[in-house]
Amino acid sequence: MHVALAGTTVLIGGLVLAHVLSAAPQSGQITGGSGSGGADLGGTIVSFAISGHTQRPISPGVMVRLNLKLRNPNGFSLTASRIKVTVRAVSAPRATHSLPCTLDDFAVQQAPGSLQVELGDHKGTSLRRLDLAKDMWPRVGMLNTSADQDGCKKASLTLAYTAFGTTSH
């Protein structure tokens, strides 16, 4: 069973970002998803974008790193901080009453709260490009339980990102 990133996005209140994790292609390769975030500049919300991908598929007992990419489309620099990833929803077409697949089957390990990403005007970067230690990257995975988890095969997860932006603009 493998889970991969796909590209559905959701924006809530200028700060929450989401994309969908879904069944991996035949090769098992992970593809990317994207979203957008916001920074409060004296009552004005401006946006910046976040997308992410992993190098390995998700399966029971495996936590995979999310290489987040952040992009600032604005004409001024900003700092993204307090980046949080949550699993918002699961869609499991193979789940049944006897083979459930719920949010409780998945987990996120957050990036440290001290993580700050500087984004120059009209610039973007990624956690990999910043050469951050891999333990600074958030991770998402499927828990390995004693229950039969076949209901989670080909499941899709909606991930939400919360990020705050600050600027001296």
XYZ file of C-alpha atoms in Angstrom:
169
model
C 0.000 0.000 0.000
C 1.440 3.378 -1.005
C 0.203 6.938 -0.713
C 1.435 9.794 -2.921
C 0.960 13.528 -3.264
C -1.531 14.945 -5.752
C -2.483 18.543 -6.437
C -5.782 19.645 -4.861
C -5.544 22.876 -2.840
C -7.658 24.623 -0.221
C -7.210 28.111 1.263
C -8.956 28.986 4.516
C -8.600 32.410 6.089
C -5.412 33.143 4.187
C -3.362 30.866 6.423
C -4.360 27.243 5.914
C -3.049 25.330 2.937
C -3.926 21.867 1.764
C -3.205 19.249 -0.794
C -4.314 15.691 -1.230
C -2.278 12.556 -0.727
C -3.558 9.721 -2.882
C -2.652 6.283 -4.138
C 0.775 6.154 -5.726
C 1.232 5.641 -9.452
C 2.441 2.215 -10.614
C 6.087 3.217 -10.207
C 5.564 4.100 -6.559
C 6.907 7.584 -7.237
C 5.563 10.488 -5.184
C 4.338 13.592 -6.997
C 3.799 17.092 -5.588
C 0.860 19.070 -4.256
C 0.473 22.777 -3.645
C -1.386 25.454 -1.714
C -1.101 29.082 -0.686
C -0.636 30.907 2.599
C -0.804 34.424 3.868
C 0.944 37.108 5.852
C -0.849 39.855 7.748
C 0.614 43.240 6.840
C -1.227 45.759 8.958
C -4.656 44.366 8.159
C -3.849 43.420 4.559
C -3.508 39.738 3.759
C -0.904 38.956 1.117
C -0.286 35.469 -0.111
C 2.664 33.165 -0.493
C 2.625 29.621 -1.824
C 3.627 26.309 -0.270
C 3.946 23.015 -2.093
C 5.503 19.764 -0.997
C 6.674 16.362 -2.063
C 8.270 13.275 -0.605
C 10.916 10.933 -1.897
C 9.225 7.720 -0.742
C 5.694 6.334 -0.611
C 3.684 6.171 2.604
C 2.847 2.736 3.958
C 2.060 1.272 7.413
C 4.789 2.165 9.892
C 6.581 4.543 7.506
C 6.926 8.289 8.133
C 8.116 10.238 5.079
C 9.659 13.689 4.998
C 7.818 16.511 3.255
C 10.208 18.729 1.309
C 8.194 21.922 1.511
C 8.699 24.568 -1.155
C 7.710 28.118 -0.329
C 7.342 30.892 -2.898
C 6.829 34.605 -2.353
C 5.126 36.294 -5.341
C 5.232 39.720 -3.666
C 7.580 42.647 -4.289
C 8.916 42.553 -0.712
C 10.657 39.998 1.507
C 8.892 38.009 4.193
C 9.651 35.321 6.740
C 7.426 32.242 6.976
C 7.272 30.655 10.406
C 5.116 28.403 12.590
C 4.553 26.025 9.682
C 2.217 23.268 10.771
C 0.977 20.259 8.800
C -2.240 18.447 9.716
C -4.180 15.590 8.200
C -7.601 17.153 7.601
C -9.508 14.351 5.888
C -9.177 10.839 4.532
C -11.045 9.384 1.579
C -10.723 5.616 1.474
C -12.682 3.970 -1.371
C -11.797 0.475 -0.140
C -12.789 1.083 3.479
C -15.690 -0.894 4.902
C -17.217 -1.317 8.337
C -14.918 -4.292 8.951
C -11.895 -2.640 7.222
C -12.041 1.032 8.263
C -9.575 3.763 7.323
C -9.807 6.966 9.356
C -7.736 9.969 10.381
C -6.564 7.843 13.326
C -4.569 5.661 10.896
C -2.256 8.580 10.002
C 0.128 10.853 11.872
C 2.245 13.963 11.351
C 5.554 14.833 12.967
C 5.885 18.612 12.834
C 8.935 20.618 11.880
C 10.462 22.318 14.930
C 8.620 25.471 16.014
C 11.862 27.400 15.589
C 11.886 26.813 11.801
C 11.809 30.105 9.882
C 12.082 30.395 6.117
C 13.287 33.689 4.632
C 11.621 34.485 1.302
C 13.040 37.303 -0.788
C 10.767 39.364 -3.018
C 9.588 37.263 -5.969
C 11.739 34.373 -4.671
C 11.144 30.835 -3.556
C 13.069 28.103 -1.811
C 12.656 24.609 -0.421
C 13.738 22.882 2.760
C 16.197 20.846 0.676
C 17.598 23.963 -1.018
C 18.075 25.573 2.407
C 20.252 22.555 3.232
C 18.295 22.001 6.442
C 18.977 18.867 8.435
C 16.349 16.259 7.552
C 15.104 16.214 11.161
C 13.906 19.811 10.583
C 11.450 18.651 7.888
C 7.848 17.743 8.766
C 6.846 14.103 8.220
C 3.599 12.359 7.425
C 2.920 8.656 7.666
C 0.584 5.804 8.288
C 0.537 4.135 11.678
C 1.213 0.397 11.784
C -1.522 -1.108 13.923
C -2.459 -4.677 14.768
C -5.713 -4.265 12.807
C -6.078 -5.207 9.149
C -5.402 -1.897 7.328
C -6.400 -3.007 3.838
C -9.229 -0.451 3.982
C -6.543 2.243 3.555
C -5.301 0.914 0.219
C -5.663 3.655 -2.409
C -6.741 6.131 0.280
C -6.423 9.902 -0.247
C -5.430 12.299 2.522
C -6.054 16.020 2.592
C -3.161 17.775 4.303
C -3.526 21.311 5.598
C -0.649 23.692 6.264
C -0.806 26.635 8.615
C 1.953 29.215 8.180
C 2.461 32.747 9.436
C 4.366 35.399 7.549
C 6.056 38.522 8.836
C 7.749 41.337 6.964
C 9.365 44.684 7.619
C 7.423 46.097 4.599
